[in-house]
């Protein structure tokens, strides 16, 4: 690599500071012999790339994500992230149980969550998000607060959980009566309804798909039908639970169909984490993101 300064008639080439050109030459490139011809600049030689040293380095801000061992939707979380925000994802230890209350309890173990958080701190994320709905509501409002505190105690500068973000989103939408869709068996869905009740949120109805595993394989059409079945005229919004359920592409169409906000576990997790950084989630016509964009920018 070599560095040249470009000037014209004694003045800086860019009219201000001298522009520094960084010439990066591929080690295996053939080197031309002798001086460059009249129509060939040094940087035009084979294997040489010219970069302006005044170009701004694209620094990244980070969001740490603590996810369940079976989380399969990393790419979906990235879709809400701006181009200059990176996600650092780690997973909790495997537990050999189906998707039940027992699994949710195991995923909410504070020591494991703290350990996973410490594993994420080296690249200095600005916030750490616990991306699991059932693990953050299974022990109620107190359990959610303890889980969030375990992330902070492990050294995270800020912390969010999926279920904490759900309540934050409902408050932002001023929604107190909601329809609920889950992939869970009834015993897990009931824990979610109890959690909502602790926060003064009434479930007008709920539909659970009764799945014990492989939740990430749930199709868009299955989710759409469950939302249709769950919605009621008196519901002010619809919540789709579980971070292992794909929802990004169907949130906005469902909102247009129902005429009300539809929020989902991955959406609220990323929305809340980015809000903690003073950033806006990337979305296309999703009511939660659009309705809170002004407050985020402020």
Short mmCIF file of C-alpha atoms in Angstrom, two decimals, residues 1-6 19-27 29-37 40-53:
data_model
loop_
_atom_site.label_atom_id
_atom_site.label_comp_id
_atom_site.label_asym_id
_atom_site.label_seq_id
_atom_site.Cartn_x
_atom_site.Cartn_y
_atom_site.Cartn_z
CA UNK A 1 0.00 0.00 0.00
CA UNK A 2 1.20 3.51 -0.73
CA UNK A 3 -0.24 6.96 -0.08
CA UNK A 4 -0.15 9.86 -2.59
CA UNK A 5 -1.29 13.46 -2.22
CA UNK A 6 -3.02 14.97 -5.24
CA UNK A 19 -6.85 14.84 -0.56
CA UNK A 20 -4.95 11.75 0.40
CA UNK A 21 -5.25 8.87 -2.03
CA UNK A 22 -4.73 5.40 -0.67
CA UNK A 23 -3.58 2.98 -3.34
CA UNK A 24 -4.19 -0.65 -2.47
CA UNK A 25 -2.28 -3.04 -4.65
CA UNK A 26 -3.08 -6.73 -4.81
CA UNK A 27 0.02 -8.70 -3.79
CA UNK A 29 -0.91 -8.36 -9.37
CA UNK A 30 1.60 -8.01 -12.19
CA UNK A 31 3.67 -4.85 -11.76
CA UNK A 32 4.13 -2.62 -14.78
CA UNK A 33 7.69 -1.68 -15.53
CA UNK A 34 8.74 1.89 -16.15
CA UNK A 35 6.64 5.04 -15.85
CA UNK A 36 2.97 5.10 -16.71
CA UNK A 37 2.06 6.30 -20.18
CA UNK A 40 -2.51 5.91 -17.80
CA UNK A 41 -2.59 7.03 -14.18
CA UNK A 42 -0.62 5.12 -11.57
CA UNK A 43 -3.88 3.94 -10.03
CA UNK A 44 -5.02 2.47 -13.34
CA UNK A 45 -2.34 -0.20 -13.17
CA UNK A 46 -3.61 -3.74 -12.97
CA UNK A 47 -4.54 -4.83 -9.46
CA UNK A 48 -4.58 -1.31 -7.94
CA UNK A 49 -7.67 0.17 -6.28
CA UNK A 50 -7.81 3.86 -5.42
CA UNK A 51 -9.71 4.97 -2.31
CA UNK A 52 -10.23 8.50 -1.06
CA UNK A 53 -8.90 8.84 2.47
#
